[in-house]
Every structure is written in C-alpha cells, then in structure tokens.
Coordinates of C-alpha atoms and ligand atoms in Angstrom, one line a residue:
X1 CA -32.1 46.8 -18.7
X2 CA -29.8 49.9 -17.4
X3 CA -27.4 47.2 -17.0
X4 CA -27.5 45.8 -20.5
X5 CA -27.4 49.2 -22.1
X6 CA -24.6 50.5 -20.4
X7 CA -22.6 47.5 -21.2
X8 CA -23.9 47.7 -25.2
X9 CA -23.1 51.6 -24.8
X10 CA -19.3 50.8 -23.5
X11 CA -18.7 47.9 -26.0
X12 CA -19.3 50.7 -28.7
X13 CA -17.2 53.2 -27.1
X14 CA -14.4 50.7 -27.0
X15 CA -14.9 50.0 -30.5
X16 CA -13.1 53.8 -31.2
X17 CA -10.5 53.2 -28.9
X18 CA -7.0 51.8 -29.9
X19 CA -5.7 48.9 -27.4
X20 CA -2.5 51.0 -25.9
X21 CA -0.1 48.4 -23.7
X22 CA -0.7 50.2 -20.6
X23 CA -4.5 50.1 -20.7
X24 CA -4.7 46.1 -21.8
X25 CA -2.3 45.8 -18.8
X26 CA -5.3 47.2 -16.6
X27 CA -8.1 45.2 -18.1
X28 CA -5.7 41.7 -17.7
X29 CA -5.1 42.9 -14.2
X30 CA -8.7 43.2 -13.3
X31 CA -9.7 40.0 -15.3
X32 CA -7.4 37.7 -12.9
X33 CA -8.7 40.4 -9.6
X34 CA -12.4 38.6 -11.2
X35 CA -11.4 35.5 -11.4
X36 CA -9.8 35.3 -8.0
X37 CA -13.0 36.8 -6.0
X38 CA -15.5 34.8 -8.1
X39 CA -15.5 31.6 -6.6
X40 CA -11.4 31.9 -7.0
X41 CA -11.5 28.7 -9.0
X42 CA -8.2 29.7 -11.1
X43 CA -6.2 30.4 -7.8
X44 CA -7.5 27.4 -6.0
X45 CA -6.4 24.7 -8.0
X46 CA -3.1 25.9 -8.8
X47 CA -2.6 25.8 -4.6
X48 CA -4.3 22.5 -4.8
X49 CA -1.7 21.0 -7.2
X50 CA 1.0 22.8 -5.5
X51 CA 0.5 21.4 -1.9
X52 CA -0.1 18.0 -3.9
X53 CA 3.8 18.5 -5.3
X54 CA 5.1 19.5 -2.1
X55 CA 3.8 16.2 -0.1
X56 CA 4.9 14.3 -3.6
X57 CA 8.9 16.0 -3.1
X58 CA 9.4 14.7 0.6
X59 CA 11.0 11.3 0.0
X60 CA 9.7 8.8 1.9
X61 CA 10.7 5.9 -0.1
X62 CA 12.7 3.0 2.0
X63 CA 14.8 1.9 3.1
X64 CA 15.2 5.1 4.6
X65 CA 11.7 6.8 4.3
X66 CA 11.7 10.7 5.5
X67 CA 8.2 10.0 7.8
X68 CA 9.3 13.0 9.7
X69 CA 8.9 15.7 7.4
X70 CA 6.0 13.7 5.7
X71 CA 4.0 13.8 9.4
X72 CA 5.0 17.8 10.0
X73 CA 4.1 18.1 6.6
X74 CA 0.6 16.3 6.8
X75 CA 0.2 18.1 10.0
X76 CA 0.7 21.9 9.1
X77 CA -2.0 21.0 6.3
X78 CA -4.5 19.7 9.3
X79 CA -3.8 22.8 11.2
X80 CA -4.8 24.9 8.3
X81 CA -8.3 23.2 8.3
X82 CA -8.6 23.4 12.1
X83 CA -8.3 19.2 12.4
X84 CA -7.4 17.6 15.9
X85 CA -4.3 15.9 15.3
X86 CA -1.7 13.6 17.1
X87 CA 1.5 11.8 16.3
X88 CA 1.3 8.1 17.5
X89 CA 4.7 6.5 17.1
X90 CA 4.0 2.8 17.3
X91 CA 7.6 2.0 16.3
X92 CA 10.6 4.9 17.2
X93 CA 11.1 6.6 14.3
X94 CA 7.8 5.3 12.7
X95 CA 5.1 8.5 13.1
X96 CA 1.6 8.0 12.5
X97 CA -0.4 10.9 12.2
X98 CA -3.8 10.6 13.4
X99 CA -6.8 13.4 12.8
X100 CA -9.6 13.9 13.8
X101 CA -12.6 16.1 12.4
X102 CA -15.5 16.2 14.7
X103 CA -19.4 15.4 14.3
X104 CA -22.1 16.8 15.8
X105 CA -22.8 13.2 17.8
X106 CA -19.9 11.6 18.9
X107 CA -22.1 8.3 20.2
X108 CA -22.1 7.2 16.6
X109 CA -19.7 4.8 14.7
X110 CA -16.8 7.4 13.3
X111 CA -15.6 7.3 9.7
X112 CA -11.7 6.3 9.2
X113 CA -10.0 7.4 5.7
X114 CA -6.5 5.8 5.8
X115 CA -3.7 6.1 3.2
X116 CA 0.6 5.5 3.5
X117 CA 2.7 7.6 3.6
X118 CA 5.8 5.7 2.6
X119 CA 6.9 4.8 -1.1
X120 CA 8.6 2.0 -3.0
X121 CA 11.9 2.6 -4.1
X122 CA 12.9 4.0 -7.6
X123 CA 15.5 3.6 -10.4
X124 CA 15.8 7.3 -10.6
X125 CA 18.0 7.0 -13.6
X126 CA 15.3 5.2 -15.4
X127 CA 13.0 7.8 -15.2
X128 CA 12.2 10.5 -17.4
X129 CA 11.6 12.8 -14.9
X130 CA 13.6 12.5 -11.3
X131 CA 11.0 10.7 -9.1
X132 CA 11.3 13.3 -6.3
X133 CA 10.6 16.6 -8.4
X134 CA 6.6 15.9 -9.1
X135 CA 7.5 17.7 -12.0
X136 CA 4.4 19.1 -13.8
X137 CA 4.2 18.4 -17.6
X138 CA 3.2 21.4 -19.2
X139 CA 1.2 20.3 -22.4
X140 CA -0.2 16.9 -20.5
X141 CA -0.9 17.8 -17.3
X142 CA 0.6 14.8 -15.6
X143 CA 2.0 15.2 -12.8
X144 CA 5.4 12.6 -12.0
X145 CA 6.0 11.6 -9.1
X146 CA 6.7 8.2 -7.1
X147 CA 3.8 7.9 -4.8
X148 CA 1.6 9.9 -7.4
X149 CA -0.7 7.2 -7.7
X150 CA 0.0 5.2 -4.5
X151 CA -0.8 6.8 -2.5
X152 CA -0.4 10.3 -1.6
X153 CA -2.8 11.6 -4.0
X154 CA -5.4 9.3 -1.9
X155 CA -4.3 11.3 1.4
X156 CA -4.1 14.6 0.1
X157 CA -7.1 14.5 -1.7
X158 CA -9.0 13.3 1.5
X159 CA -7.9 17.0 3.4
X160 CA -8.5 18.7 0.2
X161 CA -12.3 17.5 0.6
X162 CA -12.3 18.5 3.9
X163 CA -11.1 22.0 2.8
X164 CA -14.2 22.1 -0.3
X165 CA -16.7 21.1 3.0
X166 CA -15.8 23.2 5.1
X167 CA -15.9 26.4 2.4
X168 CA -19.3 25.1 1.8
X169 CA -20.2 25.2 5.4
X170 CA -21.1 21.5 5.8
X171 CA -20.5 20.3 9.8
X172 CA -20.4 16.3 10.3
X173 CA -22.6 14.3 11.9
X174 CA -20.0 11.6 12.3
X175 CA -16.7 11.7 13.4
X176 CA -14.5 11.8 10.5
X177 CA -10.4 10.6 11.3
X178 CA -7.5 10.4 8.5
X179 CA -4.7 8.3 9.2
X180 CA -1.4 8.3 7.7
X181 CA 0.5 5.5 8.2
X182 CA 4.2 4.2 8.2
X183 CA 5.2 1.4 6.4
X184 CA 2.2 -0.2 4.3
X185 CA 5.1 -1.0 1.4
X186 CA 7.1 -3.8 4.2
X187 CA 4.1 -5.4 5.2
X188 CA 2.4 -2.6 7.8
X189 CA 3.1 -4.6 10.6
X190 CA 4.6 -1.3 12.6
X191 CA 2.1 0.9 11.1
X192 CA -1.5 -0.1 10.3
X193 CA -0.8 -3.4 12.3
X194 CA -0.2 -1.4 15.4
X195 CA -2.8 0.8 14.9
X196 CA -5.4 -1.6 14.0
X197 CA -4.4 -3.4 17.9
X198 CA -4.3 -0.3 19.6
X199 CA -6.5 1.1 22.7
X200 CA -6.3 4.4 20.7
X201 CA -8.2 2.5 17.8
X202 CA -10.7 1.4 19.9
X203 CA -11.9 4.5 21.6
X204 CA -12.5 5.5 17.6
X205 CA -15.3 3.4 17.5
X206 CA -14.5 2.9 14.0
X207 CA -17.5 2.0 11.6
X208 CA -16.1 2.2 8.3
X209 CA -12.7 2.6 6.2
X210 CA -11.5 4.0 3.1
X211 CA -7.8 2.9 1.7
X212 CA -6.4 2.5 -1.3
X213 CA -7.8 1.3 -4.7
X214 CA -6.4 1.2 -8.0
X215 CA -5.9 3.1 -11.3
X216 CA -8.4 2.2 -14.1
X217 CA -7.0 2.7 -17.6
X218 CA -10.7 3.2 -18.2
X219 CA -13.4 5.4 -17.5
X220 CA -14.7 3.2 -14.4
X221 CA -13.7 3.9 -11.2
X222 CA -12.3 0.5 -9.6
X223 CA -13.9 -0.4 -6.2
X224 CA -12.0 -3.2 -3.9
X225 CA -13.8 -5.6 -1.3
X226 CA -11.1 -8.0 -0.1
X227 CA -7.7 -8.7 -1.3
X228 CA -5.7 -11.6 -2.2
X229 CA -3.0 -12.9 0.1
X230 CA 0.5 -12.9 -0.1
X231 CA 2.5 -15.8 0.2
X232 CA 6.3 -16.0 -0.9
X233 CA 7.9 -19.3 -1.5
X234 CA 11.3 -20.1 -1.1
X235 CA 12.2 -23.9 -3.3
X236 CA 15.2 -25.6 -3.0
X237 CA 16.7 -28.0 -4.7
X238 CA 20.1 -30.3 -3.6
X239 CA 21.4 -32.7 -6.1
X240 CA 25.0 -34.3 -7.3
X241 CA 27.4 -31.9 -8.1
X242 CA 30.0 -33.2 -11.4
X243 CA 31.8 -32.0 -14.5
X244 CA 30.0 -29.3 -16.4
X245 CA 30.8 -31.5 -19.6
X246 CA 28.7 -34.5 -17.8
X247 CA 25.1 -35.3 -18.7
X248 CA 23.8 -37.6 -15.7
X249 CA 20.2 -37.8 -13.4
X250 CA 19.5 -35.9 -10.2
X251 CA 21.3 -32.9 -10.5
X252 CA 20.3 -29.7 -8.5
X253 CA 19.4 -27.3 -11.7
X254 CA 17.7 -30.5 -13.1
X255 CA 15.2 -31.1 -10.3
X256 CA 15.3 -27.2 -9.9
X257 CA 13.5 -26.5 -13.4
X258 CA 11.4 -29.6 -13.9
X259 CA 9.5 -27.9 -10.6
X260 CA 9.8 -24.7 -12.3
X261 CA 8.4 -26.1 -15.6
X262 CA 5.6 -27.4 -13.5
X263 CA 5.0 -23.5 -11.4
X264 CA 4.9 -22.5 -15.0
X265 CA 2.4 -25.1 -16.1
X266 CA 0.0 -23.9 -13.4
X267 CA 0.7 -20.0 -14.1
X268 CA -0.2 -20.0 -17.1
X269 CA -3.6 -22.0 -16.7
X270 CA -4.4 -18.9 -14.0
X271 CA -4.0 -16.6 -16.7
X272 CA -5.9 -18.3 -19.3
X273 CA -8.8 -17.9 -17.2
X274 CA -8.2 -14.2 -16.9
X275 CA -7.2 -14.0 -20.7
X276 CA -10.4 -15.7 -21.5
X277 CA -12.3 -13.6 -18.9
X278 CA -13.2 -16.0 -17.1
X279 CA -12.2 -15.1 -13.8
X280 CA -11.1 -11.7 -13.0
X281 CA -7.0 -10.6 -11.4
X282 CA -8.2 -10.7 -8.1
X283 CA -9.9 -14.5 -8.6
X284 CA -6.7 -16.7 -9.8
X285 CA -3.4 -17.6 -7.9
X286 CA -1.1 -15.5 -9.3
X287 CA 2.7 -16.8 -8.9
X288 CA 5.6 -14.9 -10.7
X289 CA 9.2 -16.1 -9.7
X290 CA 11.2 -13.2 -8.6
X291 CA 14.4 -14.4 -8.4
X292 CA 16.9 -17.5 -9.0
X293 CA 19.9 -18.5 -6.9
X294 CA 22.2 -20.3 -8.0
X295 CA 25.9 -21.5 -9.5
X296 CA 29.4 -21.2 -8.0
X297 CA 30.8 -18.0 -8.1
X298 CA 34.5 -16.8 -10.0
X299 CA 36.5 -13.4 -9.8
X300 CA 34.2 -13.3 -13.9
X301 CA 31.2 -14.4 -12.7
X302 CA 30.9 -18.1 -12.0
X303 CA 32.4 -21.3 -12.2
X304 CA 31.0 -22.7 -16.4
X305 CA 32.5 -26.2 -15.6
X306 CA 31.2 -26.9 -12.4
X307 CA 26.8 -28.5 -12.3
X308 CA 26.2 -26.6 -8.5
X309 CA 24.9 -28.8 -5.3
X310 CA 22.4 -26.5 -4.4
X311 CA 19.9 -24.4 -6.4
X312 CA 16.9 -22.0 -5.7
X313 CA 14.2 -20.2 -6.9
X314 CA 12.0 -17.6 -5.2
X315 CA 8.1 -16.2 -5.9
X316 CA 5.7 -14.5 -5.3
X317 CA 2.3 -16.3 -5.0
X318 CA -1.0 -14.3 -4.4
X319 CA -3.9 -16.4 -3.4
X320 CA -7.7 -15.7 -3.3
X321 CA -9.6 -15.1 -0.4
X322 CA -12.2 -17.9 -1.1
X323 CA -8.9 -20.2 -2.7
X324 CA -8.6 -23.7 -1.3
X325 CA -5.4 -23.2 1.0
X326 CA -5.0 -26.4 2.1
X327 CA -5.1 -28.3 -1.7
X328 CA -2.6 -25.0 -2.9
X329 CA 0.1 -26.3 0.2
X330 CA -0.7 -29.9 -1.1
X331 CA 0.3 -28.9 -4.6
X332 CA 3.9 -26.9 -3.4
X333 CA 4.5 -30.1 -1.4
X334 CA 3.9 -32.5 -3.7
X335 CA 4.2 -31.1 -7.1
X336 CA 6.5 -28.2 -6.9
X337 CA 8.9 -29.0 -4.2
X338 CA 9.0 -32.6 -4.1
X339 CA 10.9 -34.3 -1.2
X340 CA 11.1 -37.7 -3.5
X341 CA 13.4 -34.9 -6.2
X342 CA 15.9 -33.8 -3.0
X343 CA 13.4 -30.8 -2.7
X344 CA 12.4 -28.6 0.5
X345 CA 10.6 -25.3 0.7
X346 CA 9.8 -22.5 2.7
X347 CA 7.0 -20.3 3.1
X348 CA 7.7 -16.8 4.2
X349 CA 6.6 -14.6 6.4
X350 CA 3.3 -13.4 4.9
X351 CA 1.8 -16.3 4.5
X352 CA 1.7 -16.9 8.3
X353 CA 1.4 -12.9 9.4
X354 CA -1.4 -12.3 7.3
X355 CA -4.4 -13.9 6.9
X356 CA -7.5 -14.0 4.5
X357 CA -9.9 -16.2 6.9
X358 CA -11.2 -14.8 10.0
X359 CA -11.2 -17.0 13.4
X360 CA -13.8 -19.2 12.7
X361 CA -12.4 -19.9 9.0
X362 CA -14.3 -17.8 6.9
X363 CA -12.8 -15.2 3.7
X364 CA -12.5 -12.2 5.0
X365 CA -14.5 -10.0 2.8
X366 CA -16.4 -6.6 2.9
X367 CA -19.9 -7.4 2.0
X368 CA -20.0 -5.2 -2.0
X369 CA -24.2 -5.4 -1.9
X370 CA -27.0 -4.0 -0.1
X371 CA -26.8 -5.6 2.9
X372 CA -23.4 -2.9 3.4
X373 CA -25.1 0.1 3.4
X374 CA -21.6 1.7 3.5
X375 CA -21.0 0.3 0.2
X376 CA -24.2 1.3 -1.1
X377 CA -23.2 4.5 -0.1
X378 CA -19.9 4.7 -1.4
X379 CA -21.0 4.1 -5.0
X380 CA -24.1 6.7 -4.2
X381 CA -22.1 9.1 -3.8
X382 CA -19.1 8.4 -6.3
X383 CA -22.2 8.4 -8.9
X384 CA -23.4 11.7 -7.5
X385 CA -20.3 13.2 -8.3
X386 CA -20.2 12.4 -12.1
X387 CA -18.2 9.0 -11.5
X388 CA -18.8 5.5 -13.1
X389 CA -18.2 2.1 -11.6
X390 CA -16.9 -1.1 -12.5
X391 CA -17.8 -4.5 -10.7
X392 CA -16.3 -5.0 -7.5
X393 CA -12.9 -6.2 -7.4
X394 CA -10.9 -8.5 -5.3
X395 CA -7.7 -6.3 -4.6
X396 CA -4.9 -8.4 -6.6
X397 CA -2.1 -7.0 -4.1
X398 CA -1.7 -6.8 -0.4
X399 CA -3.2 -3.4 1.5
X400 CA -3.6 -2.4 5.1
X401 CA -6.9 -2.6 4.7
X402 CA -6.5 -6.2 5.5
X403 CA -6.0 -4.9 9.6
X404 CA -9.1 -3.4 9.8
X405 CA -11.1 -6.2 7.7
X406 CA -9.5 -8.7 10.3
X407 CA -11.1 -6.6 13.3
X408 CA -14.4 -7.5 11.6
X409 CA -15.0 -3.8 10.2
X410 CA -16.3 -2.9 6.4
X411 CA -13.1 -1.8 4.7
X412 CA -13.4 -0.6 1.2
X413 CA -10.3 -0.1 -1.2
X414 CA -10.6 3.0 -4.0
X415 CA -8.6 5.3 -5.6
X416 CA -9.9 7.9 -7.9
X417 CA -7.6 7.7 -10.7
X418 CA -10.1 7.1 -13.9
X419 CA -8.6 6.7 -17.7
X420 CA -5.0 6.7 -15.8
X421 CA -2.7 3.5 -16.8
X422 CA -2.0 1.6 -13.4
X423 CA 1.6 2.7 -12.5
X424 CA 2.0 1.5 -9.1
X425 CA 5.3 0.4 -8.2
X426 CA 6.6 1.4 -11.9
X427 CA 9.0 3.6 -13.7
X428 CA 7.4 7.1 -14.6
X429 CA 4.3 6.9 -12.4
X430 CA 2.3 9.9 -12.8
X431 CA -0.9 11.1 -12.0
X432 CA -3.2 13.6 -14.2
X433 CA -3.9 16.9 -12.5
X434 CA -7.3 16.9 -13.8
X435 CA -7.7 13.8 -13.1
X436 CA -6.5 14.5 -9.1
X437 CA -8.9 17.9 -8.8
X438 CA -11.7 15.1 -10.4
X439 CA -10.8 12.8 -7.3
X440 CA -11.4 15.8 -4.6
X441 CA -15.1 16.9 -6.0
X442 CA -15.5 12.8 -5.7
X443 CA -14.2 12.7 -1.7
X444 CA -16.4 15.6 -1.2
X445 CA -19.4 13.7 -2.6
X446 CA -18.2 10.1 -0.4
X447 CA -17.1 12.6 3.0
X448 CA -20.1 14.3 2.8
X449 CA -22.7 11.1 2.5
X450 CA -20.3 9.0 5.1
X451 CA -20.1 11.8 7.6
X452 CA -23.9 12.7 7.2
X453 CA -25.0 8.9 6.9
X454 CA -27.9 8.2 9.8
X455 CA -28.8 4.3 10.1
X456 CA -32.5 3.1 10.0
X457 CA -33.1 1.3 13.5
X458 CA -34.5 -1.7 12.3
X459 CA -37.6 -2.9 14.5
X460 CA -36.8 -3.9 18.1
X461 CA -32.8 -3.6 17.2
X462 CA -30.5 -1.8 19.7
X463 CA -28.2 0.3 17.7
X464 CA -24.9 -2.3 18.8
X465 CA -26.9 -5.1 16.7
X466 CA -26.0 -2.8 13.6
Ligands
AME501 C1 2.7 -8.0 1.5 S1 3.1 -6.5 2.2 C2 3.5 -5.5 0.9 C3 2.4 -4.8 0.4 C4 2.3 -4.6 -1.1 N1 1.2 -3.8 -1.4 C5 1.0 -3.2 -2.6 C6 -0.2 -2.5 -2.8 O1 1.9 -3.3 -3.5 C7 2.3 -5.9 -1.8 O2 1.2 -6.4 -2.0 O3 3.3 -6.5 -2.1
ZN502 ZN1 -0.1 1.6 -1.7
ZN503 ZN1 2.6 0.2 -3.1

C-alpha cells in the first residue's frame, strides 16, 4: 500500500514537471542499469548473438579450413564455463576439441553432443552479404553466415545451454562431452571416423549422441534416426569416334545418354513418390548427375566436327537404409552402365567407406519409439520447451552421426532451426536470431533431461543389459 501510493503520489508530481534533456538522460540511464540487473535479459542476448558471430567469422570452409582459430576459439568459450577440455589431433593439422562437463556419477553412460566445425565452400560474389561477416540484418533479424545453419549454430548453442544451466544452478548427473570435429563436409573419415575408433572414445562410455538435424520451413522441429547412404557413380561410355556431320550406331554420346535417359527414367519415379507423398526424402533413391565429361577440346572450346571416343557422366546417388542394395547394383550394371553398350562404371569411395548395414546385415537405425528412451526423451523435452515435432525422418544426406550409429550407440540428428527455409550448402544461408536464442532455451530443456536421465533397472537386469 505505501508502495503504491508513493508511486501514484510521484506519477502526479511528474505530471508538473517539463521533460529537460538532461533529466530524460538520467531516467534512460537507469532504465538500461534495470534492465541489466533484472535477470539482464537485454544484455545477455546481445553477447549471445555476438559470440554466435564471432565463431560464424572464423573461416573454416575447405579446402583450407582455419580449425586452428575455430578450436582456440571453441576453447576460450569452454574455459569461460569452467568445461574440461582437450585438443585431440587425429590427423596433423586436423584439431578436435573434446569437453567435458562432469556428473555427479561418473559410472553411468555419458551424454555426447557433437557438431563440425568446418564449412562448404562459397561463391562469395553470389552472395548478398560476404559469407564471412555474419552480418546481422537489422529489420529481419537473420543472421548471414556460411555455417549459420550447418552447423555452428548447433555447437554454440550446445555451450550456450550449458551457460543458462549453470546460472540456474543445475549440476549433472551424467557426464555431459561436446565435440567439435574436423572435416564432417569430406567425408569425416579424419575427424568423427577417428574419434568414433579411438581408445579416448571408449573410456567416454558414450550412451547417447546428438548431431545435426535440419531446417524446417515449418513450425515442426525435424528429428533424424538414420540417414541415407552416399554412393557416387562414375559411367563411362566408349564408342566409334567419326565426322561430326555423320549419323551412324554406337557412338560414345549415343550410348552415353540412352543410359542417362534411363537414370532419368528412374529419378523421376523416386520423386513421384515423394511428390505424391507417398514416401518421404529420406525413403527414395535419390540420384542427381553432377557433372558430364566429355568432347575434344580447341584453343575456343572444343572440337564441333569431331563425335568423341569417350564420354562420362558423374552422380550422386543416395540410397535408403532399408533399400535393396544388391537389386540397385544389378540395375547400374545392367541398365545404366551396360557392358553389351561399350559401358563400365565405377563406384566411388563412399559407397564402400560407409555403410548403412551393421555386421550381421541389418539397417543401421536408431530406434525413434519407446523402446529408446533416449528418444522418448528427446521429444520430452523439446515439447517441454514450447517446441513441436514432425515424424521422424530418415536424414536424406550423409552426417557423422553415421560413426557412432555403426558402434551400435542411439545417435539422433536435430537442429533447432523452426519456420527457417533449409539453406544448407546454399547461397545466402542465414539463420534467425530469434530463432537461434529459441534453439538455446530448447538445449537447455534436452541437456537438462539427458544429463538428469536415471534408467529403471528392469527386474533381474544388470545395468550392462541396458
Ligand atoms: C558423404 S560425406 C559428405 C557429407 C555431406 N553431408 C551433408 C550434411 O551435406 C553429404 O552428405 O554430402
Ligand atoms: Zn553439417
Ligand atoms: Zn554440410
């Protein structure tokens, strides 16, 4: 009551008083002073976003990724928070920062939240803002940057949890680590590979892992279980080389396109299903040529008269983890790459370095129901936080969470990038502020229920049956 009538007796002494430039000064100055103490939400975020920008401006894109100013980086952010950390270099030149957040009881499985630190490339004149500069827009809020979305928002946002927990005064149960791996965009085989085979891994006693998701244009929150592999195939056809004037069988570019015209065939029934809705991204074979090789080349270009020997064509083919591999290899042989049309092909080095079955032949998947009570906690805890969910997804790319799956561990992909277009790999890939400050308060909620998480013994089980 005292309080409420000195306030209504102060309001009406104010009324009397003209606004002089000085005193508004005084009143601004102890509005932000407010601000700042209570709860210091306005100052917060703003250093938030700012350390988001600084990770964002180190270039680590290859072929010549900066990893060493990314790990110092990642590292002076850990020391502010009071995290173990260590650099494990795999590979010279090739840091991996490992931390380490300690639970109470160190005998239980640890929590591992993983995310790259290296980019893909960009055309930096084909951008509208330069790709290094995480330039803030003022009257959107997006923040562009390459790596905005995959996936240093994912690694920063994991420490800026950490930093909300600790103000709150949480302590984990379980061991909590971050890794920040080199090298996810070539394959990962000197980063998460290594890691994934190490002793260093072991003594973890890993029980569950977070990597990266995708955006969703909508307001669900995409969750990832497995992921589709990669396989890139190499065709080749030979065939009689003659007169560009000449219309005759069995030429290269001939038996060339009538396998491409086929490819195309296939394609394109894929995508009906997913058109249709049929199937979801993740649940056809995907295959997009990427490039076409050949012709004989001229000081202005190449040679019009001349029908080449030799001809090629390259793409990218992404195949389901349940997909019928054996039938798929039948089809390049027979259908695609035809020895019978002077054809022979190649299947690169994915196809061979990583796998989708385990050892005895089976997908390799991360159970998405209720007999992963990781997973049922995951999309507790994202729910708890304000956040809605799609249907799981089959990850239509490659991810290094593909190492860990192959050791047999739950490995679950996510992003928190909600009502965001999916700009991966693209020109002008951005991420919203609001949008990254939304994906914090959600790491809190999944750090917090992982870290906390105590399994139910179930009768007469010893907890290494888990
Ligand atoms: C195959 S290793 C390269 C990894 C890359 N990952 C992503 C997410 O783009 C890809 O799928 O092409
Ligand atoms: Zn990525
Ligand atoms: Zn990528």
């Amino acid at each position: 009551m005292a309080a409420e009538k000195m306030n209504g007796s102060d309001a009406a002494h104010h009324q009397h008083r003209p606004l002089h430039l000085p005193y508004l000064s005084v009143i601004l100055a102890v509005a932000v002073l407010v601000a700042t103490v209570n709860g210091g939400e306005f100052s917060d975020s703003s250093a938030i976003i700012s350390r988001f920008q600084q990770y964002l401006r180190i270039n680590t894109a290859h072929p010549e990724p900066n990893y060493h100013k990314a790990a110092d980086f990642i590292v002076s952010v850990a020391n502010s928070l009071s995290l173990e950390s260590q650099i494990l270099e795999f590979v010279k030149g090739k840091p991996l920062v490992l931390l380490k957040w300690p639970g109470r009881d160190s005998s239980l499985p640890s929590v591992l939240l993983n995310s790259h630190t290296d980019v893909v490339p960009a055309e930096h004149e084909k951008w509208a803002h330069a790709p290094f500069d995480a330039h803030l827009d003022p009257s959107s809020g997006h923040i562009y940057a390459r790596g905005s979305q995959d996936m240093k928002c994912v690694g920063l946002q994991y420490l800026e949890a950490i930093r909300k927990l600790q103000n709150s005064g949480f302590r984990p149960l379980r061991t909590v680590y971050l890794s920040f791996v080199p090298d996810e965009e070539i394959g990962g085989f000197d980063g998460a590979k290594k890691f994934a085979d190490s002793e260093v891994f072991k003594k973890m006693n890993v029980g569950v892992v977070l990597d990266e998701g995708l955006a969703s244009p909508t307001e669900n929150y995409r969750l990832f279980y497995a992921e589709r592999c990669p396989w890139w195939l190499v065709i080749k056809a030979t065939g009689a080389p003659g007169h560009g004037a000449k219309l005759y069988d069995n030429t290269a570019m001939e038996n060339l396109l009538k396998s491409i015209e086929s490819v195309r065939r296939f394609r394109a029934a894929q995508f009906d299903l997913v058109k249709a809705g049929l199937k979801a991204e993740g649940e056809v074979i995907s295959v997009n040529m990427v490039f076409l090789k050949a012709g004989t080349p001229s000081p202005s270009g190449f040679v019009m008269n001349l029908q080449p020997s030799e001809a090629q064509a390259g793409f990218d083919i992404r195949v389901p983890p349940n997909m019928d591999a054996v039938s798929l290899e039948r089809r390049i042989a027979e259908e695609w790459a035809p020895a019978s049309r002077n054809m022979t092909f190649e299947l690169g080095q994915f196809k061979h370095k990583v796998s989708v079955f385990d050892k005895f032949g089976k997908p390799i998947l991360t159970s998405s129901d209720s007999s992963n009570p990781w997973w049922v906690l995951l999309e507790e805890a994202i729910r708890n936080a304000n956040g809605k969910l799609g249907k799981p997804e089959i990850f239509p790319a490659s991810t290094d969470a593909r190492y860990f799956r192959e050791l047999g561990l739950p490995a679950i992909g996510f992003s928190p990038m909600s009502n965001t277009p999916i700009l991966l790999h693209d020109h002008n890939e951005f991420l919203n502020k609001d949008e990254y400050l939304k994906g914090i308060d959600i790491y809190e909620s999944i750090i917090k229920g992982y870290a906390s998480y105590v399994e139910h013994l179930k009768d007469g089980a010893s907890r290494d049956e888990l």
